[in-house]
Coordinates of C-alpha atoms in Angstrom, one line a residue:
M65 CA 142.2 83.4 -151.9
S66 CA 138.8 81.6 -151.4
T67 CA 138.1 77.9 -151.0
F68 CA 135.7 75.8 -153.1
S69 CA 133.5 75.5 -149.7
E70 CA 133.5 79.2 -149.3
I71 CA 132.3 80.2 -153.0
K72 CA 129.8 76.8 -153.1
N73 CA 128.4 78.5 -149.7
D74 CA 128.2 82.3 -151.4
I75 CA 126.1 80.5 -154.1
K76 CA 124.1 79.2 -152.0
L77 CA 123.2 82.3 -149.7
K78 CA 123.3 84.4 -152.9
K79 CA 125.8 86.4 -151.4
L80 CA 127.9 87.1 -154.7
S81 CA 130.9 89.0 -155.7
P82 CA 131.0 90.7 -159.0
I83 CA 134.3 89.1 -160.3
Y84 CA 135.3 85.2 -160.1
L85 CA 138.9 84.2 -161.1
L86 CA 138.8 80.3 -161.2
M87 CA 142.2 79.0 -162.1
G88 CA 144.5 76.6 -161.9
E89 CA 145.7 72.6 -163.2
E90 CA 142.8 71.0 -161.8
E91 CA 139.8 71.7 -163.9
Y92 CA 137.4 69.8 -162.2
F93 CA 136.8 72.1 -159.3
I94 CA 136.5 75.0 -161.9
D95 CA 134.0 73.2 -163.8
K96 CA 131.8 72.4 -160.6
I97 CA 132.2 75.9 -159.4
T98 CA 131.1 77.1 -162.9
N99 CA 128.0 74.6 -162.8
L100 CA 126.7 75.8 -159.5
F101 CA 126.7 79.3 -160.8
I102 CA 124.8 78.2 -163.9
Q103 CA 122.5 76.0 -161.9
N104 CA 121.8 78.1 -158.9
I105 CA 121.8 82.1 -160.1
L106 CA 119.5 82.1 -163.0
S107 CA 116.2 80.1 -163.8
D108 CA 115.6 78.6 -167.3
V109 CA 114.0 81.6 -168.5
E110 CA 116.6 84.0 -166.9
K111 CA 119.2 82.3 -168.5
E112 CA 117.9 82.8 -172.4
F113 CA 118.7 86.6 -171.7
N114 CA 121.4 86.5 -169.2
L115 CA 124.0 84.0 -169.6
N116 CA 126.6 84.9 -171.6
V117 CA 129.1 82.2 -172.5
L118 CA 132.6 83.4 -174.2
Y119 CA 135.5 81.7 -175.4
G120 CA 139.1 83.6 -174.7
K121 CA 140.5 82.5 -177.9
D122 CA 137.3 83.7 -179.9
T123 CA 136.3 87.0 -178.3
S124 CA 138.4 90.3 -177.2
V125 CA 138.3 92.2 -173.9
D126 CA 136.4 95.1 -175.8
Q127 CA 133.6 92.6 -176.2
I128 CA 133.7 91.1 -172.8
I129 CA 133.5 94.5 -171.2
S130 CA 130.8 95.9 -173.4
I131 CA 128.6 92.7 -172.4
C132 CA 129.4 93.1 -169.0
K133 CA 128.4 96.8 -168.8
K134 CA 125.0 95.6 -169.8
Y135 CA 121.9 95.3 -167.1
P136 CA 120.2 91.8 -166.9
L137 CA 116.6 91.6 -168.4
M138 CA 113.9 90.1 -166.0
S139 CA 116.6 89.3 -163.4
P140 CA 118.7 91.0 -160.7
Y141 CA 122.1 89.5 -162.1
Q142 CA 123.5 88.3 -165.5
I143 CA 126.4 86.0 -166.1
V144 CA 129.1 86.5 -167.9
L145 CA 131.6 83.1 -168.3
I146 CA 134.6 83.4 -169.9
K147 CA 135.9 79.7 -170.8
E148 CA 139.7 79.4 -171.8
A149 CA 140.3 82.6 -170.4
Q150 CA 144.1 81.8 -170.6
D151 CA 143.6 82.3 -174.1
L152 CA 143.3 86.2 -173.6
S153 CA 146.9 86.2 -171.8
R154 CA 148.4 88.9 -174.5
S155 CA 145.3 91.6 -173.9
I156 CA 143.8 90.4 -170.3
D157 CA 145.4 93.0 -168.6
S158 CA 143.2 95.6 -170.5
L159 CA 140.1 94.2 -168.3
L160 CA 141.8 96.0 -165.6
D161 CA 139.5 99.2 -166.1
Y162 CA 136.2 97.3 -165.6
V163 CA 137.6 95.2 -162.9
E164 CA 138.2 98.5 -160.8
N165 CA 134.7 99.5 -161.4
P166 CA 133.0 96.3 -162.2
L167 CA 128.7 96.1 -162.3
G168 CA 126.9 94.9 -159.2
S169 CA 124.6 93.1 -161.1
T170 CA 127.4 91.3 -163.5
I171 CA 128.8 88.2 -162.2
L172 CA 132.1 87.8 -164.5
I173 CA 133.5 84.5 -164.2
L174 CA 137.1 83.7 -165.7
N175 CA 138.2 80.1 -166.1
F176 CA 141.6 80.1 -166.3
K177 CA 142.4 76.2 -167.0
H178 CA 145.8 74.6 -166.7
K179 CA 147.4 78.1 -165.9
S180 CA 147.4 80.4 -163.2
L181 CA 147.4 84.3 -163.8
D182 CA 150.3 86.1 -162.7
K183 CA 149.9 86.8 -159.0
R184 CA 152.0 89.8 -159.4
K185 CA 150.0 91.7 -161.7
V186 CA 148.1 94.5 -160.9
L187 CA 145.0 92.7 -162.7
Y188 CA 145.2 89.8 -160.1
K189 CA 145.1 91.5 -157.1
E190 CA 142.3 94.0 -158.4
I191 CA 140.3 90.9 -158.9
L192 CA 141.4 89.9 -155.4
N193 CA 140.4 93.2 -153.7
K194 CA 136.9 93.4 -155.6
G195 CA 136.1 89.8 -156.4
K196 CA 137.0 86.3 -155.4
V197 CA 139.8 83.9 -156.4
F198 CA 139.9 80.2 -156.3
E199 CA 142.9 78.3 -157.3
S200 CA 142.3 74.9 -158.2
K201 CA 145.4 72.5 -157.7
R202 CA 146.1 69.2 -158.9
L203 CA 146.0 66.7 -155.9
Y204 CA 148.4 64.6 -154.7
D205 CA 147.6 60.6 -154.8
N206 CA 146.8 60.3 -151.0
Q207 CA 144.2 63.6 -151.3
V208 CA 142.8 61.9 -154.4
Q209 CA 141.9 58.4 -152.1
N210 CA 140.6 61.1 -149.3
W211 CA 138.3 62.7 -151.7
I212 CA 137.4 59.3 -153.3
S213 CA 136.2 57.9 -149.6
E214 CA 134.3 61.6 -149.2
K215 CA 132.6 61.1 -152.3
F216 CA 131.1 57.8 -151.3
S217 CA 131.0 58.6 -147.3
N218 CA 129.0 61.6 -148.4
S219 CA 126.3 59.7 -150.5
G220 CA 126.0 57.4 -147.7
Y221 CA 128.1 54.2 -149.3
N222 CA 131.0 52.5 -147.1
I223 CA 134.1 51.7 -149.5
D224 CA 137.2 49.8 -148.2
R225 CA 140.6 51.2 -148.7
K226 CA 141.7 48.8 -151.5
S227 CA 139.0 49.7 -153.7
I228 CA 139.8 53.2 -152.9
I229 CA 143.5 52.4 -154.2
L230 CA 142.4 50.6 -157.2
I231 CA 140.4 53.5 -158.4
N232 CA 143.5 55.7 -158.1
E233 CA 145.7 53.2 -159.4
H234 CA 143.5 52.8 -162.5
L235 CA 142.1 56.3 -163.2
G236 CA 145.1 58.3 -161.8
N237 CA 144.2 61.6 -160.2
N238 CA 141.7 62.8 -163.1
L239 CA 138.9 63.8 -160.9
S240 CA 136.4 64.3 -163.3
K241 CA 136.9 60.9 -164.8
I242 CA 136.9 59.7 -161.2
D243 CA 133.8 61.4 -160.7
N244 CA 131.8 59.6 -163.7
E245 CA 132.8 56.2 -162.4
I246 CA 131.6 56.9 -159.2
I247 CA 128.5 58.3 -160.4
K248 CA 128.0 55.4 -162.5
L249 CA 128.9 52.5 -159.9
M250 CA 126.5 54.7 -157.2
T251 CA 123.8 54.2 -160.1
I252 CA 124.5 50.7 -160.6
K253 CA 124.4 49.5 -156.8
K254 CA 121.7 51.8 -155.8
D255 CA 120.4 50.6 -152.4
D256 CA 123.5 48.3 -151.9
K257 CA 125.6 50.9 -149.5
N258 CA 128.8 48.5 -149.3
I259 CA 131.4 48.9 -152.2
I260 CA 134.0 46.2 -152.5
S261 CA 136.8 45.6 -154.8
D262 CA 134.5 42.8 -156.5
D263 CA 132.6 46.2 -157.5
I264 CA 135.5 47.9 -158.6
E265 CA 136.5 44.9 -161.0
M266 CA 133.2 44.0 -162.4
Y267 CA 131.9 47.7 -163.1
I268 CA 134.6 49.4 -163.6
G269 CA 136.8 47.1 -165.1
I270 CA 140.2 46.7 -162.8
S271 CA 141.4 43.6 -162.3
K272 CA 141.4 43.4 -157.9
E273 CA 144.8 41.1 -158.2
F274 CA 146.6 42.5 -161.3
N275 CA 147.0 45.8 -161.1
N276 CA 149.9 48.4 -160.3
F277 CA 149.3 48.6 -157.0
E278 CA 149.7 45.0 -156.4
L279 CA 153.1 44.7 -159.0
R280 CA 154.4 47.4 -157.1
K281 CA 153.5 45.4 -153.3
A282 CA 154.8 42.2 -154.7
I283 CA 158.3 44.0 -155.5
G284 CA 158.5 45.7 -152.3
E285 CA 158.1 42.2 -150.5
K286 CA 160.2 40.5 -152.8
K287 CA 157.6 37.8 -154.0
Y288 CA 159.2 37.1 -157.2
V289 CA 156.5 34.6 -158.5
K290 CA 153.6 37.0 -157.6
A291 CA 155.2 40.1 -159.4
L292 CA 155.8 37.7 -162.9
Q293 CA 152.4 36.8 -162.5
I294 CA 150.8 40.1 -162.6
V295 CA 153.6 41.3 -165.4
Q296 CA 152.4 38.2 -167.4
Y297 CA 148.7 39.6 -167.0
F298 CA 149.9 42.9 -168.0
S299 CA 151.5 41.3 -171.1
E300 CA 148.2 39.8 -172.1
N301 CA 146.3 43.4 -171.6
P302 CA 149.0 46.0 -173.0
N303 CA 146.0 48.4 -173.2
S304 CA 144.5 48.4 -170.0
N305 CA 148.1 48.4 -168.5
P306 CA 150.3 50.5 -170.2
L307 CA 153.7 50.2 -170.1
V308 CA 155.4 53.7 -169.4
I309 CA 152.4 54.5 -166.5
T310 CA 153.5 51.1 -165.0
I311 CA 157.3 52.1 -165.2
S312 CA 156.4 55.5 -163.8
T313 CA 154.6 53.9 -160.8
I314 CA 157.4 51.7 -159.6
F315 CA 160.0 54.3 -159.9
D316 CA 157.7 56.6 -157.8
F317 CA 157.5 53.9 -155.5
F318 CA 161.2 53.7 -155.1
I319 CA 161.9 57.6 -155.1
K320 CA 159.5 57.3 -152.1
L321 CA 161.4 54.5 -150.5
L322 CA 164.7 56.7 -151.1
I323 CA 162.8 59.5 -148.8
F324 CA 161.7 56.7 -146.4
H325 CA 165.6 55.6 -145.9
S326 CA 166.8 59.2 -146.0
N327 CA 164.4 60.0 -143.1
S328 CA 164.0 57.1 -140.7
S329 CA 164.0 58.7 -137.4
V330 CA 161.1 61.0 -138.3
S331 CA 157.3 60.1 -136.7
N332 CA 154.9 58.3 -139.0
K333 CA 152.8 61.7 -139.4
K334 CA 155.6 63.3 -140.6
M335 CA 156.7 60.4 -142.7
S336 CA 153.3 60.5 -144.7
V337 CA 153.6 63.9 -145.1
L338 CA 157.1 63.9 -146.6
L339 CA 156.0 60.7 -148.8
G340 CA 152.5 62.5 -149.6
I341 CA 150.7 59.1 -148.8
N342 CA 148.2 58.1 -146.0
P343 CA 149.8 56.8 -143.1
Y344 CA 147.7 53.4 -143.8
F345 CA 150.4 53.0 -146.7
L346 CA 153.6 53.0 -144.3
N347 CA 154.0 49.8 -143.5
E348 CA 154.6 48.9 -147.2
Y349 CA 157.4 51.2 -147.5
D350 CA 158.9 49.8 -143.9
I351 CA 158.5 46.1 -145.4
A352 CA 160.3 47.2 -148.7
S353 CA 162.7 49.3 -146.4
K354 CA 164.2 45.8 -145.2
N355 CA 164.1 44.2 -148.3
Y356 CA 166.0 46.9 -150.0
N357 CA 168.5 49.0 -148.4
L358 CA 169.8 52.6 -149.4
K359 CA 172.5 51.4 -151.7
S360 CA 170.1 48.9 -153.6
V361 CA 167.4 51.5 -153.8
V362 CA 169.6 54.3 -155.5
K363 CA 171.0 51.6 -157.9
I364 CA 167.3 50.4 -158.7
I365 CA 166.5 54.1 -159.5
S366 CA 168.9 54.3 -161.9
L367 CA 167.9 51.2 -163.7
I368 CA 164.4 52.2 -163.7
R369 CA 165.3 55.4 -165.4
D370 CA 167.2 53.5 -168.2
Y371 CA 163.7 50.9 -168.5
D372 CA 161.9 54.1 -169.0
M373 CA 163.7 55.4 -172.1
F374 CA 163.8 51.8 -173.4
S375 CA 159.9 51.6 -172.9
K376 CA 159.7 55.2 -175.1
G377 CA 161.9 53.3 -177.6
V378 CA 165.2 54.8 -177.0
G379 CA 168.2 52.6 -177.2
V380 CA 165.9 49.4 -178.0
K381 CA 164.9 47.8 -181.5
K382 CA 161.3 47.3 -180.1
V383 CA 159.2 48.1 -177.5
N384 CA 157.7 44.7 -175.9
A385 CA 156.3 42.8 -172.9
D386 CA 159.9 41.3 -172.1
L387 CA 160.9 44.7 -171.1
L388 CA 159.1 44.9 -167.9
K389 CA 159.6 41.2 -167.0
E390 CA 163.4 41.8 -167.6
M391 CA 163.2 44.6 -165.6
V392 CA 161.1 43.5 -162.8
S393 CA 163.4 40.8 -162.3
R394 CA 166.5 42.6 -162.2
I395 CA 165.2 44.9 -159.5
I396 CA 164.4 42.2 -157.0
N397 CA 167.7 40.7 -157.7
I398 CA 169.4 43.8 -156.5
G399 CA 168.0 44.0 -153.1

């Protein structure tokens, strides 16, 4: 199995394999690697004759093999890119004959998005033998936050931890969407290399005071007034703060708090791994654990499950902002 950095370096050094299988849940890295091939292996003139882009649902394995066996024109390589290769799942095993004897001047790229080729298949093992496989896994929240931090630092920008959290909380784990917002923010900031929460609020449209992160924190610290202020803001801006997502965020917080209670004797390093968070945020769970004992957390998780159903229209006549206010009030009063 190859890493993103390994394949990127292969492209840079023109040390190319005849087959690349790019598969997995996170499409950002798959698209990034694919674009690196297209931008760096063929010149604009060479692309006219040697860049072949096919879609799994609109092509066949026989057609792919036929193109792969052609020799490039006025170039040492041709690229055969199969987008949405997962749509070939019923017939993709027929590609084995070509994979066993690939043409050295053809770079076959299989984009297998949101799914993975069965690793037990002979085809997978042969691709691993003759070419390279990259598995693009969905990042956890703490990994996304580290990724955001690296994106800024690699471009010479400084960003504070709260701003990173705001971006992650608002945009989730969609790296493509986050990348677009980061590029936009850097373009606006230009020579000002310091990114603060005011910039996130102004240019990405995330309130630095009224967001899921601050609500979660207020609940954990039992700051009732602050929590209700945020809930009120959410009710006035429902499109930017979907109820289902807010409830899911609070649920995730208490699931992690349950894990925190159940592993109270482990080191901070081990705890951050168990929770899948940056060690920076452990203090938030430490404070919440003092306000909500284990028994309370179990009750709260059950309560949130009920309100999750309510938010989806199950068991209530009308879904409205009062649901969140009611849920938050009941949570804080349980502890």
